[in-house]
Amino acid sequence: MFSIYTFLLYIHILSAVLSIGPLFVMLMIVKKMRIAPNAEMPPYIEAFQGAIAIVKHSGHVLVISGILLMWHAGYAWNTSWVVLTFLVMLASIVFLARAFKPTLRTFHTPVYHHQQFVSLLQRKTWMYIVLLLIMLWLMVAKPIIW
């Protein structure tokens, strides 16, 4: 039988895949950027920005569906895994807002250095993946810490 909980869970899992999957595509884009001449960089930067947009918007669906799942399942807001998930989520929101846009804006400016630019994008992408994997672990394992 199809229930509202099953539907919400499906939406939540799909949005989790869409919020982390493009990050691995971003790593492939960064790999191509490393060897691309500056003249070929704009399409890679646009693809990178598009992937960030997918991650960001699917994250919105992820949060809303997660809150609805918690409400529907009756989880308490002060459960350790819930509190920690929200803390990591807040950290990831702040990180996403500050990690990529300032770096991408340096392209075609005097402070732009190709290899440094690419290395920074790669490092920040991995940092964001780690944050999301921590959040994913908290949601799946639901550890009781307190």
mmCIF file with all atom_site columns, C-alpha atoms in Angstrom:
data_model
loop_
_atom_site.group_PDB
_atom_site.id
_atom_site.type_symbol
_atom_site.label_atom_id
_atom_site.label_alt_id
_atom_site.label_comp_id
_atom_site.label_asym_id
_atom_site.label_entity_id
_atom_site.label_seq_id
_atom_site.pdbx_PDB_ins_code
_atom_site.Cartn_x
_atom_site.Cartn_y
_atom_site.Cartn_z
_atom_site.occupancy
_atom_site.B_iso_or_equiv
_atom_site.pdbx_formal_charge
_atom_site.auth_seq_id
_atom_site.auth_comp_id
_atom_site.auth_asym_id
_atom_site.auth_atom_id
_atom_site.pdbx_PDB_model_num
ATOM 1   C CA . MET A 1 1   ? 0.000  0.000  0.000   1.00 0.00 ? 1   MET A CA 1
ATOM 2   C CA . PHE A 1 2   ? 1.298  3.431  -0.953  1.00 0.00 ? 2   PHE A CA 1
ATOM 3   C CA . SER A 1 3   ? 1.289  5.852  1.973   1.00 0.00 ? 3   SER A CA 1
ATOM 4   C CA . ILE A 1 4   ? 2.171  9.500  2.454   1.00 0.00 ? 4   ILE A CA 1
ATOM 5   C CA . TYR A 1 5   ? 5.185  8.374  4.491   1.00 0.00 ? 5   TYR A CA 1
ATOM 6   C CA . THR A 1 6   ? 6.428  6.197  1.601   1.00 0.00 ? 6   THR A CA 1
ATOM 7   C CA . PHE A 1 7   ? 5.968  9.096  -0.828  1.00 0.00 ? 7   PHE A CA 1
ATOM 8   C CA . LEU A 1 8   ? 7.833  11.505 1.487   1.00 0.00 ? 8   LEU A CA 1
ATOM 9   C CA . LEU A 1 9   ? 10.609 8.970  1.999   1.00 0.00 ? 9   LEU A CA 1
ATOM 10  C CA . TYR A 1 10  ? 10.971 8.514  -1.769  1.00 0.00 ? 10  TYR A CA 1
ATOM 11  C CA . ILE A 1 11  ? 11.127 12.294 -2.292  1.00 0.00 ? 11  ILE A CA 1
ATOM 12  C CA . HIS A 1 12  ? 13.628 12.601 0.557   1.00 0.00 ? 12  HIS A CA 1
ATOM 13  C CA . ILE A 1 13  ? 15.924 9.893  -0.835  1.00 0.00 ? 13  ILE A CA 1
ATOM 14  C CA . LEU A 1 14  ? 15.670 11.260 -4.381  1.00 0.00 ? 14  LEU A CA 1
ATOM 15  C CA . SER A 1 15  ? 16.547 14.761 -3.189  1.00 0.00 ? 15  SER A CA 1
ATOM 16  C CA . ALA A 1 16  ? 19.475 13.339 -1.185  1.00 0.00 ? 16  ALA A CA 1
ATOM 17  C CA . VAL A 1 17  ? 20.806 11.687 -4.354  1.00 0.00 ? 17  VAL A CA 1
ATOM 18  C CA . LEU A 1 18  ? 20.331 14.933 -6.299  1.00 0.00 ? 18  LEU A CA 1
ATOM 19  C CA . SER A 1 19  ? 22.020 16.970 -3.583  1.00 0.00 ? 19  SER A CA 1
ATOM 20  C CA . ILE A 1 20  ? 25.167 14.842 -3.463  1.00 0.00 ? 20  ILE A CA 1
ATOM 21  C CA . GLY A 1 21  ? 25.417 13.257 -6.920  1.00 0.00 ? 21  GLY A CA 1
ATOM 22  C CA . PRO A 1 22  ? 26.327 16.425 -8.847  1.00 0.00 ? 22  PRO A CA 1
ATOM 23  C CA . LEU A 1 23  ? 29.270 16.939 -6.497  1.00 0.00 ? 23  LEU A CA 1
ATOM 24  C CA . PHE A 1 24  ? 30.990 13.930 -8.032  1.00 0.00 ? 24  PHE A CA 1
ATOM 25  C CA . VAL A 1 25  ? 30.309 15.373 -11.490 1.00 0.00 ? 25  VAL A CA 1
ATOM 26  C CA . MET A 1 26  ? 31.888 18.599 -10.219 1.00 0.00 ? 26  MET A CA 1
ATOM 27  C CA . LEU A 1 27  ? 35.047 16.641 -9.410  1.00 0.00 ? 27  LEU A CA 1
ATOM 28  C CA . MET A 1 28  ? 35.192 15.477 -13.036 1.00 0.00 ? 28  MET A CA 1
ATOM 29  C CA . ILE A 1 29  ? 34.696 19.061 -14.214 1.00 0.00 ? 29  ILE A CA 1
ATOM 30  C CA . VAL A 1 30  ? 37.542 20.210 -11.955 1.00 0.00 ? 30  VAL A CA 1
ATOM 31  C CA . LYS A 1 31  ? 39.759 17.481 -13.413 1.00 0.00 ? 31  LYS A CA 1
ATOM 32  C CA . LYS A 1 32  ? 39.064 18.848 -16.917 1.00 0.00 ? 32  LYS A CA 1
ATOM 33  C CA . MET A 1 33  ? 39.636 22.418 -15.687 1.00 0.00 ? 33  MET A CA 1
ATOM 34  C CA . ARG A 1 34  ? 43.101 21.512 -14.464 1.00 0.00 ? 34  ARG A CA 1
ATOM 35  C CA . ILE A 1 35  ? 44.380 20.969 -18.019 1.00 0.00 ? 35  ILE A CA 1
ATOM 36  C CA . ALA A 1 36  ? 42.080 23.383 -19.883 1.00 0.00 ? 36  ALA A CA 1
ATOM 37  C CA . PRO A 1 37  ? 43.497 26.634 -21.226 1.00 0.00 ? 37  PRO A CA 1
ATOM 38  C CA . ASN A 1 38  ? 41.860 29.811 -19.925 1.00 0.00 ? 38  ASN A CA 1
ATOM 39  C CA . ALA A 1 39  ? 39.947 30.279 -23.193 1.00 0.00 ? 39  ALA A CA 1
ATOM 40  C CA . GLU A 1 40  ? 38.161 26.943 -22.607 1.00 0.00 ? 40  GLU A CA 1
ATOM 41  C CA . MET A 1 41  ? 37.311 27.598 -18.943 1.00 0.00 ? 41  MET A CA 1
ATOM 42  C CA . PRO A 1 42  ? 33.939 29.431 -19.254 1.00 0.00 ? 42  PRO A CA 1
ATOM 43  C CA . PRO A 1 43  ? 31.875 26.339 -20.240 1.00 0.00 ? 43  PRO A CA 1
ATOM 44  C CA . TYR A 1 44  ? 33.418 24.385 -17.363 1.00 0.00 ? 44  TYR A CA 1
ATOM 45  C CA . ILE A 1 45  ? 32.653 27.200 -14.943 1.00 0.00 ? 45  ILE A CA 1
ATOM 46  C CA . GLU A 1 46  ? 29.056 27.363 -16.201 1.00 0.00 ? 46  GLU A CA 1
ATOM 47  C CA . ALA A 1 47  ? 28.668 23.588 -15.788 1.00 0.00 ? 47  ALA A CA 1
ATOM 48  C CA . PHE A 1 48  ? 30.147 23.836 -12.291 1.00 0.00 ? 48  PHE A CA 1
ATOM 49  C CA . GLN A 1 49  ? 27.685 26.618 -11.398 1.00 0.00 ? 49  GLN A CA 1
ATOM 50  C CA . GLY A 1 50  ? 24.816 24.552 -12.817 1.00 0.00 ? 50  GLY A CA 1
ATOM 51  C CA . ALA A 1 51  ? 25.795 21.597 -10.659 1.00 0.00 ? 51  ALA A CA 1
ATOM 52  C CA . ILE A 1 52  ? 25.886 23.877 -7.614  1.00 0.00 ? 52  ILE A CA 1
ATOM 53  C CA . ALA A 1 53  ? 22.368 25.097 -8.456  1.00 0.00 ? 53  ALA A CA 1
ATOM 54  C CA . ILE A 1 54  ? 21.095 21.493 -8.622  1.00 0.00 ? 54  ILE A CA 1
ATOM 55  C CA . VAL A 1 55  ? 22.752 20.715 -5.272  1.00 0.00 ? 55  VAL A CA 1
ATOM 56  C CA . LYS A 1 56  ? 21.287 23.847 -3.690  1.00 0.00 ? 56  LYS A CA 1
ATOM 57  C CA . HIS A 1 57  ? 17.711 23.387 -4.924  1.00 0.00 ? 57  HIS A CA 1
ATOM 58  C CA . SER A 1 58  ? 17.561 19.685 -4.193  1.00 0.00 ? 58  SER A CA 1
ATOM 59  C CA . GLY A 1 59  ? 18.830 20.557 -0.720  1.00 0.00 ? 59  GLY A CA 1
ATOM 60  C CA . HIS A 1 60  ? 15.726 22.703 -0.233  1.00 0.00 ? 60  HIS A CA 1
ATOM 61  C CA . VAL A 1 61  ? 13.517 19.721 -1.096  1.00 0.00 ? 61  VAL A CA 1
ATOM 62  C CA . LEU A 1 62  ? 15.655 17.527 1.158   1.00 0.00 ? 62  LEU A CA 1
ATOM 63  C CA . VAL A 1 63  ? 15.112 19.799 4.172   1.00 0.00 ? 63  VAL A CA 1
ATOM 64  C CA . ILE A 1 64  ? 11.370 20.170 3.620   1.00 0.00 ? 64  ILE A CA 1
ATOM 65  C CA . SER A 1 65  ? 10.819 16.457 3.046   1.00 0.00 ? 65  SER A CA 1
ATOM 66  C CA . GLY A 1 66  ? 13.004 15.651 6.068   1.00 0.00 ? 66  GLY A CA 1
ATOM 67  C CA . ILE A 1 67  ? 10.962 17.913 8.328   1.00 0.00 ? 67  ILE A CA 1
ATOM 68  C CA . LEU A 1 68  ? 7.725  16.385 7.020   1.00 0.00 ? 68  LEU A CA 1
ATOM 69  C CA . LEU A 1 69  ? 9.109  12.866 7.562   1.00 0.00 ? 69  LEU A CA 1
ATOM 70  C CA . MET A 1 70  ? 10.109 13.736 11.126  1.00 0.00 ? 70  MET A CA 1
ATOM 71  C CA . TRP A 1 71  ? 6.667  15.145 11.828  1.00 0.00 ? 71  TRP A CA 1
ATOM 72  C CA . HIS A 1 72  ? 4.903  12.186 10.228  1.00 0.00 ? 72  HIS A CA 1
ATOM 73  C CA . ALA A 1 73  ? 7.079  9.600  12.029  1.00 0.00 ? 73  ALA A CA 1
ATOM 74  C CA . GLY A 1 74  ? 6.846  11.406 15.360  1.00 0.00 ? 74  GLY A CA 1
ATOM 75  C CA . TYR A 1 75  ? 10.572 11.926 15.960  1.00 0.00 ? 75  TYR A CA 1
ATOM 76  C CA . ALA A 1 76  ? 11.376 14.338 18.779  1.00 0.00 ? 76  ALA A CA 1
ATOM 77  C CA . TRP A 1 77  ? 13.222 17.518 17.792  1.00 0.00 ? 77  TRP A CA 1
ATOM 78  C CA . ASN A 1 78  ? 15.693 17.056 20.668  1.00 0.00 ? 78  ASN A CA 1
ATOM 79  C CA . THR A 1 79  ? 16.827 13.570 19.602  1.00 0.00 ? 79  THR A CA 1
ATOM 80  C CA . SER A 1 80  ? 20.614 13.608 19.250  1.00 0.00 ? 80  SER A CA 1
ATOM 81  C CA . TRP A 1 81  ? 20.734 12.561 15.593  1.00 0.00 ? 81  TRP A CA 1
ATOM 82  C CA . VAL A 1 82  ? 18.106 15.186 14.710  1.00 0.00 ? 82  VAL A CA 1
ATOM 83  C CA . VAL A 1 83  ? 19.953 17.981 16.498  1.00 0.00 ? 83  VAL A CA 1
ATOM 84  C CA . LEU A 1 84  ? 23.298 16.957 14.996  1.00 0.00 ? 84  LEU A CA 1
ATOM 85  C CA . THR A 1 85  ? 21.798 16.625 11.520  1.00 0.00 ? 85  THR A CA 1
ATOM 86  C CA . PHE A 1 86  ? 20.426 20.162 11.748  1.00 0.00 ? 86  PHE A CA 1
ATOM 87  C CA . LEU A 1 87  ? 23.772 21.495 13.007  1.00 0.00 ? 87  LEU A CA 1
ATOM 88  C CA . VAL A 1 88  ? 25.657 19.843 10.147  1.00 0.00 ? 88  VAL A CA 1
ATOM 89  C CA . MET A 1 89  ? 22.969 21.055 7.744   1.00 0.00 ? 89  MET A CA 1
ATOM 90  C CA . LEU A 1 90  ? 23.404 24.640 8.955   1.00 0.00 ? 90  LEU A CA 1
ATOM 91  C CA . ALA A 1 91  ? 27.171 24.295 8.567   1.00 0.00 ? 91  ALA A CA 1
ATOM 92  C CA . SER A 1 92  ? 26.700 22.951 5.035   1.00 0.00 ? 92  SER A CA 1
ATOM 93  C CA . ILE A 1 93  ? 24.372 25.843 4.119   1.00 0.00 ? 93  ILE A CA 1
ATOM 94  C CA . VAL A 1 94  ? 26.913 28.395 5.326   1.00 0.00 ? 94  VAL A CA 1
ATOM 95  C CA . PHE A 1 95  ? 29.714 26.481 3.619   1.00 0.00 ? 95  PHE A CA 1
ATOM 96  C CA . LEU A 1 96  ? 27.854 26.247 0.300   1.00 0.00 ? 96  LEU A CA 1
ATOM 97  C CA . ALA A 1 97  ? 27.056 29.959 0.407   1.00 0.00 ? 97  ALA A CA 1
ATOM 98  C CA . ARG A 1 98  ? 30.692 30.908 1.016   1.00 0.00 ? 98  ARG A CA 1
ATOM 99  C CA . ALA A 1 99  ? 32.720 28.180 -0.638  1.00 0.00 ? 99  ALA A CA 1
ATOM 100 C CA . PHE A 1 100 ? 32.206 28.395 -4.359  1.00 0.00 ? 100 PHE A CA 1
ATOM 101 C CA . LYS A 1 101 ? 30.855 31.778 -5.414  1.00 0.00 ? 101 LYS A CA 1
ATOM 102 C CA . PRO A 1 102 ? 33.809 33.856 -4.131  1.00 0.00 ? 102 PRO A CA 1
ATOM 103 C CA . THR A 1 103 ? 36.257 31.463 -5.786  1.00 0.00 ? 103 THR A CA 1
ATOM 104 C CA . LEU A 1 104 ? 34.368 31.419 -9.083  1.00 0.00 ? 104 LEU A CA 1
ATOM 105 C CA . ARG A 1 105 ? 34.193 35.217 -9.107  1.00 0.00 ? 105 ARG A CA 1
ATOM 106 C CA . THR A 1 106 ? 37.996 35.422 -9.234  1.00 0.00 ? 106 THR A CA 1
ATOM 107 C CA . PHE A 1 107 ? 38.036 34.094 -12.811 1.00 0.00 ? 107 PHE A CA 1
ATOM 108 C CA . HIS A 1 108 ? 39.255 36.815 -15.218 1.00 0.00 ? 108 HIS A CA 1
ATOM 109 C CA . THR A 1 109 ? 40.414 39.042 -12.357 1.00 0.00 ? 109 THR A CA 1
ATOM 110 C CA . PRO A 1 110 ? 43.959 40.030 -11.384 1.00 0.00 ? 110 PRO A CA 1
ATOM 111 C CA . VAL A 1 111 ? 43.903 37.599 -8.421  1.00 0.00 ? 111 VAL A CA 1
ATOM 112 C CA . TYR A 1 112 ? 43.097 34.609 -10.657 1.00 0.00 ? 112 TYR A CA 1
ATOM 113 C CA . HIS A 1 113 ? 45.752 31.895 -10.787 1.00 0.00 ? 113 HIS A CA 1
ATOM 114 C CA . HIS A 1 114 ? 44.645 28.856 -12.769 1.00 0.00 ? 114 HIS A CA 1
ATOM 115 C CA . GLN A 1 115 ? 46.080 25.991 -10.714 1.00 0.00 ? 115 GLN A CA 1
ATOM 116 C CA . GLN A 1 116 ? 45.244 27.661 -7.400  1.00 0.00 ? 116 GLN A CA 1
ATOM 117 C CA . PHE A 1 117 ? 41.684 28.280 -8.645  1.00 0.00 ? 117 PHE A CA 1
ATOM 118 C CA . VAL A 1 118 ? 41.212 24.651 -9.679  1.00 0.00 ? 118 VAL A CA 1
ATOM 119 C CA . SER A 1 119 ? 42.805 23.280 -6.503  1.00 0.00 ? 119 SER A CA 1
ATOM 120 C CA . LEU A 1 120 ? 40.558 25.459 -4.366  1.00 0.00 ? 120 LEU A CA 1
ATOM 121 C CA . LEU A 1 121 ? 37.427 24.280 -6.192  1.00 0.00 ? 121 LEU A CA 1
ATOM 122 C CA . GLN A 1 122 ? 38.509 20.668 -5.805  1.00 0.00 ? 122 GLN A CA 1
ATOM 123 C CA . ARG A 1 123 ? 39.276 21.030 -2.095  1.00 0.00 ? 123 ARG A CA 1
ATOM 124 C CA . LYS A 1 124 ? 35.995 22.829 -1.389  1.00 0.00 ? 124 LYS A CA 1
ATOM 125 C CA . THR A 1 125 ? 34.035 20.223 -3.340  1.00 0.00 ? 125 THR A CA 1
ATOM 126 C CA . TRP A 1 126 ? 35.564 17.422 -1.249  1.00 0.00 ? 126 TRP A CA 1
ATOM 127 C CA . MET A 1 127 ? 34.897 19.363 1.950   1.00 0.00 ? 127 MET A CA 1
ATOM 128 C CA . TYR A 1 128 ? 31.243 19.751 0.980   1.00 0.00 ? 128 TYR A CA 1
ATOM 129 C CA . ILE A 1 129 ? 30.997 16.044 0.084   1.00 0.00 ? 129 ILE A CA 1
ATOM 130 C CA . VAL A 1 130 ? 32.345 15.155 3.544   1.00 0.00 ? 130 VAL A CA 1
ATOM 131 C CA . LEU A 1 131 ? 29.784 17.432 5.217   1.00 0.00 ? 131 LEU A CA 1
ATOM 132 C CA . LEU A 1 132 ? 26.952 15.837 3.255   1.00 0.00 ? 132 LEU A CA 1
ATOM 133 C CA . LEU A 1 133 ? 28.227 12.320 3.977   1.00 0.00 ? 133 LEU A CA 1
ATOM 134 C CA . ILE A 1 134 ? 28.256 13.109 7.708   1.00 0.00 ? 134 ILE A CA 1
ATOM 135 C CA . MET A 1 135 ? 24.689 14.335 7.416   1.00 0.00 ? 135 MET A CA 1
ATOM 136 C CA . LEU A 1 136 ? 23.726 11.238 5.422   1.00 0.00 ? 136 LEU A CA 1
ATOM 137 C CA . TRP A 1 137 ? 25.269 8.986  8.069   1.00 0.00 ? 137 TRP A CA 1
ATOM 138 C CA . LEU A 1 138 ? 23.328 10.783 10.819  1.00 0.00 ? 138 LEU A CA 1
ATOM 139 C CA . MET A 1 139 ? 20.041 10.349 8.939   1.00 0.00 ? 139 MET A CA 1
ATOM 140 C CA . VAL A 1 140 ? 20.621 6.695  8.111   1.00 0.00 ? 140 VAL A CA 1
ATOM 141 C CA . ALA A 1 141 ? 22.308 5.438  11.305  1.00 0.00 ? 141 ALA A CA 1
ATOM 142 C CA . LYS A 1 142 ? 20.246 7.659  13.645  1.00 0.00 ? 142 LYS A CA 1
ATOM 143 C CA . PRO A 1 143 ? 22.842 7.383  16.439  1.00 0.00 ? 143 PRO A CA 1
ATOM 144 C CA . ILE A 1 144 ? 21.628 8.043  19.961  1.00 0.00 ? 144 ILE A CA 1
ATOM 145 C CA . ILE A 1 145 ? 24.399 10.112 21.535  1.00 0.00 ? 145 ILE A CA 1
ATOM 146 C CA . TRP A 1 146 ? 22.463 11.596 24.434  1.00 0.00 ? 146 TRP A CA 1
#
